[in-house]
Amino acid sequence: MPRIITLTPNPTYDFAVDADFVAPNRKLRCRNPQSHPGGGGVNVARAAVRLRADVLAIITAGGLYGDAVKGLLGEETVPIRSIPVRGETRIAFHVRDLSDGQEYRFNLPGAEMSAAEADAMIAAVEEEAKEGDYVVGSGSLPGGGPVDLWARAARAAKARGARFVLDSIHGVHEALAEGIFMLRHNRYEYPIIAGRELPWPDGVIAFARGLVAEGKAERVTITHGADGSIMASKNGVARTNVLPIKAHSAVGAGDSYVAALLVALMRGWSDDDAIRYAMAAAGATRLTPGTALFRPEDVERLYKEARGSA
């Protein structure tokens, strides 16, 4: 059975609270504290486990917060392979202003990654990836880390018959030059590669199809906020809209999208159904507060609604 193997070179210990209001120079009383393991690949793994996929999360971990991230992943029964690093795993702090519903995200810098630590992450891919697996590189690259880390991971995955998926704004050009299975970006990320904003949907679709035609990625999927999402491949272009929901937090929605999309593709679903399932998972995560991810029953409900409205 294929696995979803995620790579998170820059994980986080996520902490989230609610505040009655956010204002400068005031003592802010907070409540409803939550803590979760975070970082792009970590969240993809957490979401995939909830969708009953076979998963392995390869993470770096250092110091007190690194131990906390490993402990929280254990509580969620996410299998991990931990790469010890000398620096401290970073933290991220999220505050929701209850007076207006706005969310504030504070991401602290992580420790720099040494060449030896980067080599250890690639070695883990070489040892763990098998034919048919999906290897997902997601999130930011830590300072000091090689800009070609994702390209090296893609090369290692392909050498073992696995498919490399990238959801990051760092090292993208290098990874695309190597050739990958899938690129996922959102409306704020794709302009970095495209070089400019593009009109939705035609300009974004043309951009995605261009990357596929050039052989840089077999699939390109772009999530575009309230406009919905598209996925281009040799099969054509699948597109779906956003279902109307009352959102609480966007944290982890994109990662849930990636996890559900891969799970659907592993099940042999059509591109249209796969992208609807991905949007259902993203929407279900937006229903939950702070850094919490979706409830599986919400994903199934939203997916049925998406199919019914198609």
PDB file of C-alpha atoms in Angstrom:
ATOM      1  CA  MET A   1       0.000   0.000   0.000  1.00  0.00           C
ATOM      2  CA  PRO A   2       1.524   3.370  -0.991  1.00  0.00           C
ATOM      3  CA  ARG A   3       2.419   5.803   1.756  1.00  0.00           C
ATOM      4  CA  ILE A   4       2.250   9.553   2.024  1.00  0.00           C
ATOM      5  CA  ILE A   5       5.672  10.576   3.322  1.00  0.00           C
ATOM      6  CA  THR A   6       5.935  14.204   4.364  1.00  0.00           C
ATOM      7  CA  LEU A   7       9.091  16.273   4.794  1.00  0.00           C
ATOM      8  CA  THR A   8       9.110  19.169   7.245  1.00  0.00           C
ATOM      9  CA  PRO A   9      12.557  20.731   7.644  1.00  0.00           C
ATOM     10  CA  ASN A  10      11.111  23.692   9.579  1.00  0.00           C
ATOM     11  CA  PRO A  11       8.284  22.417  11.853  1.00  0.00           C
ATOM     12  CA  THR A  12       6.590  24.520  14.504  1.00  0.00           C
ATOM     13  CA  TYR A  13       5.052  24.249  17.911  1.00  0.00           C
ATOM     14  CA  ASP A  14       1.770  26.057  17.194  1.00  0.00           C
ATOM     15  CA  PHE A  15       0.007  27.932  19.966  1.00  0.00           C
ATOM     16  CA  ALA A  16      -3.366  29.639  19.470  1.00  0.00           C
ATOM     17  CA  VAL A  17      -5.626  31.733  21.704  1.00  0.00           C
ATOM     18  CA  ASP A  18      -8.715  33.938  21.516  1.00  0.00           C
ATOM     19  CA  ALA A  19      -8.722  37.552  22.722  1.00  0.00           C
ATOM     20  CA  ASP A  20     -11.736  39.813  23.239  1.00  0.00           C
ATOM     21  CA  PHE A  21      -9.854  42.473  21.267  1.00  0.00           C
ATOM     22  CA  VAL A  22      -6.369  43.207  19.972  1.00  0.00           C
ATOM     23  CA  ALA A  23      -5.023  46.705  20.554  1.00  0.00           C
ATOM     24  CA  PRO A  24      -1.581  48.268  21.121  1.00  0.00           C
ATOM     25  CA  ASN A  25      -0.254  49.055  24.594  1.00  0.00           C
ATOM     26  CA  ARG A  26      -3.002  47.130  26.339  1.00  0.00           C
ATOM     27  CA  LYS A  27      -2.928  44.034  28.500  1.00  0.00           C
ATOM     28  CA  LEU A  28      -4.774  41.453  26.421  1.00  0.00           C
ATOM     29  CA  ARG A  29      -6.706  38.790  28.295  1.00  0.00           C
ATOM     30  CA  CYS A  30      -6.609  35.534  26.310  1.00  0.00           C
ATOM     31  CA  ARG A  31      -8.552  32.312  26.614  1.00  0.00           C
ATOM     32  CA  ASN A  32      -9.179  28.994  24.870  1.00  0.00           C
ATOM     33  CA  PRO A  33      -5.497  28.109  24.496  1.00  0.00           C
ATOM     34  CA  GLN A  34      -4.633  25.352  22.031  1.00  0.00           C
ATOM     35  CA  SER A  35      -1.348  23.750  21.088  1.00  0.00           C
ATOM     36  CA  HIS A  36      -0.682  21.569  18.050  1.00  0.00           C
ATOM     37  CA  PRO A  37       2.252  20.313  16.036  1.00  0.00           C
ATOM     38  CA  GLY A  38       2.641  22.499  12.972  1.00  0.00           C
ATOM     39  CA  GLY A  39       4.512  23.233   9.782  1.00  0.00           C
ATOM     40  CA  GLY A  40       3.373  22.355   6.275  1.00  0.00           C
ATOM     41  CA  GLY A  41       4.432  18.715   6.080  1.00  0.00           C
ATOM     42  CA  VAL A  42       3.397  18.039   9.658  1.00  0.00           C
ATOM     43  CA  ASN A  43      -0.116  19.272   8.934  1.00  0.00           C
ATOM     44  CA  VAL A  44      -0.324  17.258   5.713  1.00  0.00           C
ATOM     45  CA  ALA A  45       0.601  14.145   7.712  1.00  0.00           C
ATOM     46  CA  ARG A  46      -1.903  14.940  10.467  1.00  0.00           C
ATOM     47  CA  ALA A  47      -4.660  15.417   7.895  1.00  0.00           C
ATOM     48  CA  ALA A  48      -3.774  12.272   5.941  1.00  0.00           C
ATOM     49  CA  VAL A  49      -3.904  10.174   9.120  1.00  0.00           C
ATOM     50  CA  ARG A  50      -7.425  11.473   9.756  1.00  0.00           C
ATOM     51  CA  LEU A  51      -8.348  10.297   6.251  1.00  0.00           C
ATOM     52  CA  ARG A  52      -7.003   6.817   7.081  1.00  0.00           C
ATOM     53  CA  ALA A  53      -3.945   6.952   4.832  1.00  0.00           C
ATOM     54  CA  ASP A  54      -0.662   5.191   5.550  1.00  0.00           C
ATOM     55  CA  VAL A  55       1.637   8.018   6.596  1.00  0.00           C
ATOM     56  CA  LEU A  56       5.169   8.816   7.700  1.00  0.00           C
ATOM     57  CA  ALA A  57       6.193  12.314   8.807  1.00  0.00           C
ATOM     58  CA  ILE A  58       9.916  13.038   8.500  1.00  0.00           C
ATOM     59  CA  ILE A  59      10.681  16.056  10.661  1.00  0.00           C
ATOM     60  CA  THR A  60      13.587  17.880  12.203  1.00  0.00           C
ATOM     61  CA  ALA A  61      13.393  18.381  15.956  1.00  0.00           C
ATOM     62  CA  GLY A  62      15.563  20.230  18.418  1.00  0.00           C
ATOM     63  CA  GLY A  63      15.291  21.441  21.984  1.00  0.00           C
ATOM     64  CA  LEU A  64      12.229  21.799  24.186  1.00  0.00           C
ATOM     65  CA  TYR A  65       9.804  22.656  21.406  1.00  0.00           C
ATOM     66  CA  GLY A  66      11.122  19.856  19.220  1.00  0.00           C
ATOM     67  CA  ASP A  67      10.290  17.380  21.971  1.00  0.00           C
ATOM     68  CA  ALA A  68       6.855  18.988  22.313  1.00  0.00           C
ATOM     69  CA  VAL A  69       6.153  18.605  18.583  1.00  0.00           C
ATOM     70  CA  LYS A  70       7.134  14.925  18.709  1.00  0.00           C
ATOM     71  CA  GLY A  71       4.924  14.379  21.739  1.00  0.00           C
ATOM     72  CA  LEU A  72       1.907  16.041  20.127  1.00  0.00           C
ATOM     73  CA  LEU A  73       2.342  14.003  16.950  1.00  0.00           C
ATOM     74  CA  GLY A  74       2.410  10.893  19.085  1.00  0.00           C
ATOM     75  CA  GLU A  75      -0.888  11.898  20.670  1.00  0.00           C
ATOM     76  CA  GLU A  76      -2.405  12.099  17.170  1.00  0.00           C
ATOM     77  CA  THR A  77      -0.898   8.690  16.259  1.00  0.00           C
ATOM     78  CA  VAL A  78       1.148  10.165  13.412  1.00  0.00           C
ATOM     79  CA  PRO A  79       4.169   7.930  12.689  1.00  0.00           C
ATOM     80  CA  ILE A  80       7.351   9.993  12.605  1.00  0.00           C
ATOM     81  CA  ARG A  81      11.018   9.755  11.765  1.00  0.00           C
ATOM     82  CA  SER A  82      12.811  12.495  13.660  1.00  0.00           C
ATOM     83  CA  ILE A  83      16.093  14.061  12.551  1.00  0.00           C
ATOM     84  CA  PRO A  84      17.884  15.669  15.508  1.00  0.00           C
ATOM     85  CA  VAL A  85      19.096  19.217  14.907  1.00  0.00           C
ATOM     86  CA  ARG A  86      21.301  21.425  17.029  1.00  0.00           C
ATOM     87  CA  GLY A  87      18.978  24.426  17.064  1.00  0.00           C
ATOM     88  CA  GLU A  88      15.613  24.910  18.753  1.00  0.00           C
ATOM     89  CA  THR A  89      12.439  24.049  16.856  1.00  0.00           C
ATOM     90  CA  ARG A  90      10.508  27.258  16.214  1.00  0.00           C
ATOM     91  CA  ILE A  91       7.163  28.327  17.609  1.00  0.00           C
ATOM     92  CA  ALA A  92       4.222  30.104  16.001  1.00  0.00           C
ATOM     93  CA  PHE A  93       1.615  32.133  17.858  1.00  0.00           C
ATOM     94  CA  HIS A  94      -1.928  32.737  16.586  1.00  0.00           C
ATOM     95  CA  VAL A  95      -4.415  35.196  18.085  1.00  0.00           C
ATOM     96  CA  ARG A  96      -8.065  35.535  17.023  1.00  0.00           C
ATOM     97  CA  ASP A  97      -9.627  38.930  17.750  1.00  0.00           C
ATOM     98  CA  LEU A  98     -13.189  38.096  18.799  1.00  0.00           C
ATOM     99  CA  SER A  99     -14.327  41.693  18.314  1.00  0.00           C
ATOM    100  CA  ASP A 100     -13.961  41.542  14.535  1.00  0.00           C
ATOM    101  CA  GLY A 101     -13.035  37.945  13.724  1.00  0.00           C
ATOM    102  CA  GLN A 102      -9.588  38.880  12.426  1.00  0.00           C
ATOM    103  CA  GLU A 103      -6.734  36.440  12.933  1.00  0.00           C
ATOM    104  CA  TYR A 104      -3.148  37.440  13.670  1.00  0.00           C
ATOM    105  CA  ARG A 105      -0.291  35.031  13.006  1.00  0.00           C
ATOM    106  CA  PHE A 106       3.183  35.434  14.458  1.00  0.00           C
ATOM    107  CA  ASN A 107       5.769  33.025  13.055  1.00  0.00           C
ATOM    108  CA  LEU A 108       9.118  33.029  14.807  1.00  0.00           C
ATOM    109  CA  PRO A 109      12.286  32.104  12.921  1.00  0.00           C
ATOM    110  CA  GLY A 110      13.587  28.590  13.210  1.00  0.00           C
ATOM    111  CA  ALA A 111      17.143  27.448  13.755  1.00  0.00           C
ATOM    112  CA  GLU A 112      19.486  27.364  10.798  1.00  0.00           C
ATOM    113  CA  MET A 113      19.945  24.000   9.094  1.00  0.00           C
ATOM    114  CA  SER A 114      23.438  22.630   8.674  1.00  0.00           C
ATOM    115  CA  ALA A 115      24.621  20.753   5.593  1.00  0.00           C
ATOM    116  CA  ALA A 116      24.821  17.549   7.631  1.00  0.00           C
ATOM    117  CA  GLU A 117      21.235  17.972   8.850  1.00  0.00           C
ATOM    118  CA  ALA A 118      20.041  18.533   5.266  1.00  0.00           C
ATOM    119  CA  ASP A 119      21.934  15.432   4.160  1.00  0.00           C
ATOM    120  CA  ALA A 120      20.213  13.442   6.920  1.00  0.00           C
ATOM    121  CA  MET A 121      16.789  14.480   5.641  1.00  0.00           C
ATOM    122  CA  ILE A 122      17.639  13.379   2.090  1.00  0.00           C
ATOM    123  CA  ALA A 123      19.054  10.106   3.435  1.00  0.00           C
ATOM    124  CA  ALA A 124      15.738   9.518   5.208  1.00  0.00           C
ATOM    125  CA  VAL A 125      13.897   9.910   1.883  1.00  0.00           C
ATOM    126  CA  GLU A 126      16.308   7.461   0.249  1.00  0.00           C
ATOM    127  CA  GLU A 127      15.706   4.911   2.994  1.00  0.00           C
ATOM    128  CA  GLU A 128      11.936   5.316   3.370  1.00  0.00           C
ATOM    129  CA  ALA A 129      10.485   6.018  -0.093  1.00  0.00           C
ATOM    130  CA  LYS A 130       9.198   3.098  -2.121  1.00  0.00           C
ATOM    131  CA  GLU A 131       7.618   2.773  -5.538  1.00  0.00           C
ATOM    132  CA  GLY A 132       4.174   4.348  -5.657  1.00  0.00           C
ATOM    133  CA  ASP A 133       4.637   6.491  -2.554  1.00  0.00           C
ATOM    134  CA  TYR A 134       3.941  10.210  -2.486  1.00  0.00           C
ATOM    135  CA  VAL A 135       6.752  12.266  -0.946  1.00  0.00           C
ATOM    136  CA  VAL A 136       5.495  15.705   0.053  1.00  0.00           C
ATOM    137  CA  GLY A 137       7.867  18.614   0.628  1.00  0.00           C
ATOM    138  CA  SER A 138       5.876  21.295   2.391  1.00  0.00           C
ATOM    139  CA  GLY A 139       6.439  24.526   4.266  1.00  0.00           C
ATOM    140  CA  SER A 140       9.389  26.853   4.548  1.00  0.00           C
ATOM    141  CA  LEU A 141      13.075  26.021   4.376  1.00  0.00           C
ATOM    142  CA  PRO A 142      15.037  26.972   7.477  1.00  0.00           C
ATOM    143  CA  GLY A 143      17.724  29.609   7.288  1.00  0.00           C
ATOM    144  CA  GLY A 144      21.090  28.273   6.215  1.00  0.00           C
ATOM    145  CA  GLY A 145      19.541  25.249   4.544  1.00  0.00           C
ATOM    146  CA  PRO A 146      20.387  24.492   0.915  1.00  0.00           C
ATOM    147  CA  VAL A 147      18.053  26.168  -1.552  1.00  0.00           C
ATOM    148  CA  ASP A 148      18.052  22.955  -3.601  1.00  0.00           C
ATOM    149  CA  LEU A 149      16.794  20.792  -0.724  1.00  0.00           C
ATOM    150  CA  TRP A 150      13.440  20.166  -2.427  1.00  0.00           C
ATOM    151  CA  ALA A 151      15.149  19.383  -5.743  1.00  0.00           C
ATOM    152  CA  ARG A 152      17.380  16.855  -4.002  1.00  0.00           C
ATOM    153  CA  ALA A 153      14.365  15.322  -2.269  1.00  0.00           C
ATOM    154  CA  ALA A 154      12.521  15.096  -5.596  1.00  0.00           C
ATOM    155  CA  ARG A 155      15.533  13.384  -7.174  1.00  0.00           C
ATOM    156  CA  ALA A 156      15.775  10.902  -4.309  1.00  0.00           C
ATOM    157  CA  ALA A 157      12.046  10.148  -4.448  1.00  0.00           C
ATOM    158  CA  LYS A 158      11.983   9.636  -8.216  1.00  0.00           C
ATOM    159  CA  ALA A 159      15.003   7.333  -8.042  1.00  0.00           C
ATOM    160  CA  ARG A 160      12.877   5.012  -5.913  1.00  0.00           C
ATOM    161  CA  GLY A 161       9.742   5.215  -8.025  1.00  0.00           C
ATOM    162  CA  ALA A 162       7.970   7.638  -5.678  1.00  0.00           C
ATOM    163  CA  ARG A 163       6.186  10.843  -6.716  1.00  0.00           C
ATOM    164  CA  PHE A 164       7.319  14.184  -5.315  1.00  0.00           C
ATOM    165  CA  VAL A 165       4.773  16.840  -4.374  1.00  0.00           C
ATOM    166  CA  LEU A 166       5.848  20.388  -3.516  1.00  0.00           C
ATOM    167  CA  ASP A 167       3.903  22.950  -1.489  1.00  0.00           C
ATOM    168  CA  SER A 168       6.406  25.684  -0.680  1.00  0.00           C
ATOM    169  CA  ILE A 169       7.569  29.076  -1.885  1.00  0.00           C
ATOM    170  CA  HIS A 170      11.251  28.245  -1.304  1.00  0.00           C
ATOM    171  CA  GLY A 171      13.447  26.354  -3.740  1.00  0.00           C
ATOM    172  CA  VAL A 172      10.611  26.042  -6.255  1.00  0.00           C
ATOM    173  CA  HIS A 173      12.613  26.906  -9.386  1.00  0.00           C
ATOM    174  CA  GLU A 174      15.211  24.284  -8.501  1.00  0.00           C
ATOM    175  CA  ALA A 175      12.559  21.632  -7.863  1.00  0.00           C
ATOM    176  CA  LEU A 176      10.710  22.399 -11.094  1.00  0.00           C
ATOM    177  CA  ALA A 177      13.973  22.122 -13.019  1.00  0.00           C
ATOM    178  CA  GLU A 178      14.351  18.642 -11.546  1.00  0.00           C
ATOM    179  CA  GLY A 179      10.766  17.766 -12.502  1.00  0.00           C
ATOM    180  CA  ILE A 180       8.099  16.871  -9.950  1.00  0.00           C
ATOM    181  CA  PHE A 181       4.757  15.116  -9.775  1.00  0.00           C
ATOM    182  CA  MET A 182       2.731  18.006  -8.401  1.00  0.00           C
ATOM    183  CA  LEU A 183       3.060  21.666  -7.436  1.00  0.00           C
ATOM    184  CA  ARG A 184       0.482  23.255  -5.163  1.00  0.00           C
ATOM    185  CA  HIS A 185       0.368  27.020  -4.663  1.00  0.00           C
ATOM    186  CA  ASN A 186      -2.220  29.506  -3.452  1.00  0.00           C
ATOM    187  CA  ARG A 187      -3.174  32.893  -4.864  1.00  0.00           C
ATOM    188  CA  TYR A 188      -0.332  34.634  -3.019  1.00  0.00           C
ATOM    189  CA  GLU A 189       2.347  32.103  -3.946  1.00  0.00           C
ATOM    190  CA  TYR A 190       2.034  31.357  -7.656  1.00  0.00           C
ATOM    191  CA  PRO A 191       2.925  34.960  -8.706  1.00  0.00           C
ATOM    192  CA  ILE A 192       6.434  34.333  -7.351  1.00  0.00           C
ATOM    193  CA  ILE A 193       6.921  31.703 -10.062  1.00  0.00           C
ATOM    194  CA  ALA A 194       4.730  33.345 -12.712  1.00  0.00           C
ATOM    195  CA  GLY A 195       6.405  36.721 -12.152  1.00  0.00           C
ATOM    196  CA  ARG A 196       3.100  38.580 -11.921  1.00  0.00           C
ATOM    197  CA  GLU A 197      -0.537  38.363 -10.900  1.00  0.00           C
ATOM    198  CA  LEU A 198      -2.710  36.554 -13.430  1.00  0.00           C
ATOM    199  CA  PRO A 199      -6.440  36.912 -14.117  1.00  0.00           C
ATOM    200  CA  TRP A 200      -8.667  34.246 -12.623  1.00  0.00           C
ATOM    201  CA  PRO A 201      -9.437  31.727 -13.958  1.00  0.00           C
ATOM    202  CA  ASP A 202      -8.102  31.869 -17.524  1.00  0.00           C
ATOM    203  CA  GLY A 203      -4.661  33.314 -16.775  1.00  0.00           C
ATOM    204  CA  VAL A 204      -4.065  30.983 -13.844  1.00  0.00           C
ATOM    205  CA  ILE A 205      -5.190  27.954 -15.857  1.00  0.00           C
ATOM    206  CA  ALA A 206      -2.883  28.905 -18.735  1.00  0.00           C
ATOM    207  CA  PHE A 207       0.030  29.254 -16.309  1.00  0.00           C
ATOM    208  CA  ALA A 208      -0.658  25.848 -14.735  1.00  0.00           C
ATOM    209  CA  ARG A 209      -1.060  24.148 -18.095  1.00  0.00           C
ATOM    210  CA  GLY A 210       2.202  25.716 -19.236  1.00  0.00           C
ATOM    211  CA  LEU A 211       4.152  24.126 -16.395  1.00  0.00           C
ATOM    212  CA  VAL A 212       2.627  20.755 -17.253  1.00  0.00           C
ATOM    213  CA  ALA A 213       3.387  21.160 -20.970  1.00  0.00           C
ATOM    214  CA  GLU A 214       7.006  22.073 -20.189  1.00  0.00           C
ATOM    215  CA  GLY A 215       7.413  18.869 -18.180  1.00  0.00           C
ATOM    216  CA  LYS A 216       8.180  20.720 -14.949  1.00  0.00           C
ATOM    217  CA  ALA A 217       5.248  19.152 -13.101  1.00  0.00           C
ATOM    218  CA  GLU A 218       2.796  16.412 -14.028  1.00  0.00           C
ATOM    219  CA  ARG A 219       0.095  18.266 -12.122  1.00  0.00           C
ATOM    220  CA  VAL A 220      -0.287  21.854 -10.961  1.00  0.00           C
ATOM    221  CA  THR A 221      -3.038  22.838  -8.567  1.00  0.00           C
ATOM    222  CA  ILE A 222      -3.785  26.412  -7.534  1.00  0.00           C
ATOM    223  CA  THR A 223      -6.119  27.329  -4.684  1.00  0.00           C
ATOM    224  CA  HIS A 224      -7.489  30.830  -5.173  1.00  0.00           C
ATOM    225  CA  GLY A 225      -9.310  31.755  -1.991  1.00  0.00           C
ATOM    226  CA  ALA A 226     -13.014  32.375  -2.409  1.00  0.00           C
ATOM    227  CA  ASP A 227     -12.729  31.762  -6.174  1.00  0.00           C
ATOM    228  CA  GLY A 228     -12.122  28.041  -5.710  1.00  0.00           C
ATOM    229  CA  SER A 229      -9.297  25.965  -7.150  1.00  0.00           C
ATOM    230  CA  ILE A 230      -8.021  24.394 -10.354  1.00  0.00           C
ATOM    231  CA  MET A 231      -5.807  21.431 -11.188  1.00  0.00           C
ATOM    232  CA  ALA A 232      -4.085  21.051 -14.547  1.00  0.00           C
ATOM    233  CA  SER A 233      -2.678  17.750 -15.785  1.00  0.00           C
ATOM    234  CA  LYS A 234      -2.330  15.800 -19.010  1.00  0.00           C
ATOM    235  CA  ASN A 235      -5.997  14.861 -18.443  1.00  0.00           C
ATOM    236  CA  GLY A 236      -7.054  18.492 -18.833  1.00  0.00           C
ATOM    237  CA  VAL A 237      -8.190  20.967 -16.178  1.00  0.00           C
ATOM    238  CA  ALA A 238     -10.420  20.225 -13.189  1.00  0.00           C
ATOM    239  CA  ARG A 239     -12.038  23.128 -11.395  1.00  0.00           C
ATOM    240  CA  THR A 240     -14.243  23.488  -8.330  1.00  0.00           C
ATOM    241  CA  ASN A 241     -15.835  26.263  -6.319  1.00  0.00           C
ATOM    242  CA  VAL A 242     -15.709  27.001  -2.607  1.00  0.00           C
ATOM    243  CA  LEU A 243     -18.677  25.838  -0.570  1.00  0.00           C
ATOM    244  CA  PRO A 244     -20.231  28.547   1.620  1.00  0.00           C
ATOM    245  CA  ILE A 245     -19.188  28.031   5.230  1.00  0.00           C
ATOM    246  CA  LYS A 246     -18.713  30.145   8.339  1.00  0.00           C
ATOM    247  CA  ALA A 247     -14.936  30.076   8.670  1.00  0.00           C
ATOM    248  CA  HIS A 248     -13.127  30.305  12.013  1.00  0.00           C
ATOM    249  CA  SER A 249      -9.482  29.933  10.988  1.00  0.00           C
ATOM    250  CA  ALA A 250      -7.524  29.358   7.791  1.00  0.00           C
ATOM    251  CA  VAL A 251      -4.552  27.726   9.532  1.00  0.00           C
ATOM    252  CA  GLY A 252      -3.862  24.319   7.986  1.00  0.00           C
ATOM    253  CA  ALA A 253      -6.513  24.603   5.260  1.00  0.00           C
ATOM    254  CA  GLY A 254      -4.000  24.409   2.410  1.00  0.00           C
ATOM    255  CA  ASP A 255      -2.227  21.471   4.022  1.00  0.00           C
ATOM    256  CA  SER A 256      -5.555  19.668   4.447  1.00  0.00           C
ATOM    257  CA  TYR A 257      -6.234  20.318   0.766  1.00  0.00           C
ATOM    258  CA  VAL A 258      -2.968  18.632  -0.219  1.00  0.00           C
ATOM    259  CA  ALA A 259      -3.573  15.624   2.031  1.00  0.00           C
ATOM    260  CA  ALA A 260      -7.116  15.015   0.795  1.00  0.00           C
ATOM    261  CA  LEU A 261      -6.124  15.492  -2.847  1.00  0.00           C
ATOM    262  CA  LEU A 262      -3.415  12.847  -2.553  1.00  0.00           C
ATOM    263  CA  VAL A 263      -5.690  10.465  -0.667  1.00  0.00           C
ATOM    264  CA  ALA A 264      -8.308  10.801  -3.414  1.00  0.00           C
ATOM    265  CA  LEU A 265      -5.728  10.200  -6.158  1.00  0.00           C
ATOM    266  CA  MET A 266      -4.449   7.131  -4.272  1.00  0.00           C
ATOM    267  CA  ARG A 267      -8.007   5.825  -4.288  1.00  0.00           C
ATOM    268  CA  GLY A 268      -8.138   6.177  -8.068  1.00  0.00           C
ATOM    269  CA  TRP A 269     -10.746   8.941  -8.106  1.00  0.00           C
ATOM    270  CA  SER A 270     -11.223  11.230 -11.091  1.00  0.00           C
ATOM    271  CA  ASP A 271      -9.507  14.611 -11.077  1.00  0.00           C
ATOM    272  CA  ASP A 272     -12.877  16.333 -10.645  1.00  0.00           C
ATOM    273  CA  ASP A 273     -13.789  14.289  -7.582  1.00  0.00           C
ATOM    274  CA  ALA A 274     -10.273  14.543  -6.158  1.00  0.00           C
ATOM    275  CA  ILE A 275     -10.267  18.320  -6.257  1.00  0.00           C
ATOM    276  CA  ARG A 276     -13.754  18.460  -4.718  1.00  0.00           C
ATOM    277  CA  TYR A 277     -12.568  16.220  -1.887  1.00  0.00           C
ATOM    278  CA  ALA A 278      -9.532  18.464  -1.402  1.00  0.00           C
ATOM    279  CA  MET A 279     -11.710  21.567  -1.203  1.00  0.00           C
ATOM    280  CA  ALA A 280     -14.001  19.800   1.246  1.00  0.00           C
ATOM    281  CA  ALA A 281     -11.039  19.079   3.533  1.00  0.00           C
ATOM    282  CA  ALA A 282      -9.823  22.679   3.288  1.00  0.00           C
ATOM    283  CA  GLY A 283     -13.319  23.949   4.089  1.00  0.00           C
ATOM    284  CA  ALA A 284     -13.706  21.554   6.993  1.00  0.00           C
ATOM    285  CA  THR A 285     -10.447  22.802   8.506  1.00  0.00           C
ATOM    286  CA  ARG A 286     -11.660  26.380   8.201  1.00  0.00           C
ATOM    287  CA  LEU A 287     -14.623  25.369  10.363  1.00  0.00           C
ATOM    288  CA  THR A 288     -12.327  24.610  13.308  1.00  0.00           C
ATOM    289  CA  PRO A 289     -10.764  27.225  15.601  1.00  0.00           C
ATOM    290  CA  GLY A 290      -7.099  28.142  15.919  1.00  0.00           C
ATOM    291  CA  THR A 291      -4.613  25.556  14.700  1.00  0.00           C
ATOM    292  CA  ALA A 292      -6.999  22.591  14.876  1.00  0.00           C
ATOM    293  CA  LEU A 293      -7.562  20.562  11.712  1.00  0.00           C
ATOM    294  CA  PHE A 294     -10.792  19.155  10.316  1.00  0.00           C
ATOM    295  CA  ARG A 295     -13.211  16.598  11.683  1.00  0.00           C
ATOM    296  CA  PRO A 296     -13.452  13.713   9.151  1.00  0.00           C
ATOM    297  CA  GLU A 297     -17.244  13.767   9.273  1.00  0.00           C
ATOM    298  CA  ASP A 298     -17.209  17.410   8.139  1.00  0.00           C
ATOM    299  CA  VAL A 299     -15.039  16.490   5.162  1.00  0.00           C
ATOM    300  CA  GLU A 300     -17.471  13.795   4.061  1.00  0.00           C
ATOM    301  CA  ARG A 301     -20.455  16.105   4.487  1.00  0.00           C
ATOM    302  CA  LEU A 302     -18.885  18.945   2.507  1.00  0.00           C
ATOM    303  CA  TYR A 303     -17.702  16.554  -0.199  1.00  0.00           C
ATOM    304  CA  LYS A 304     -21.236  15.251  -0.701  1.00  0.00           C
ATOM    305  CA  GLU A 305     -22.458  18.842  -0.936  1.00  0.00           C
ATOM    306  CA  ALA A 306     -19.754  19.627  -3.498  1.00  0.00           C
ATOM    307  CA  ARG A 307     -20.705  16.646  -5.649  1.00  0.00           C
ATOM    308  CA  GLY A 308     -24.366  17.518  -5.352  1.00  0.00           C
ATOM    309  CA  SER A 309     -23.800  21.085  -6.526  1.00  0.00           C
ATOM    310  CA  ALA A 310     -21.559  20.094  -9.465  1.00  0.00           C
TER     311      ALA A 310
END
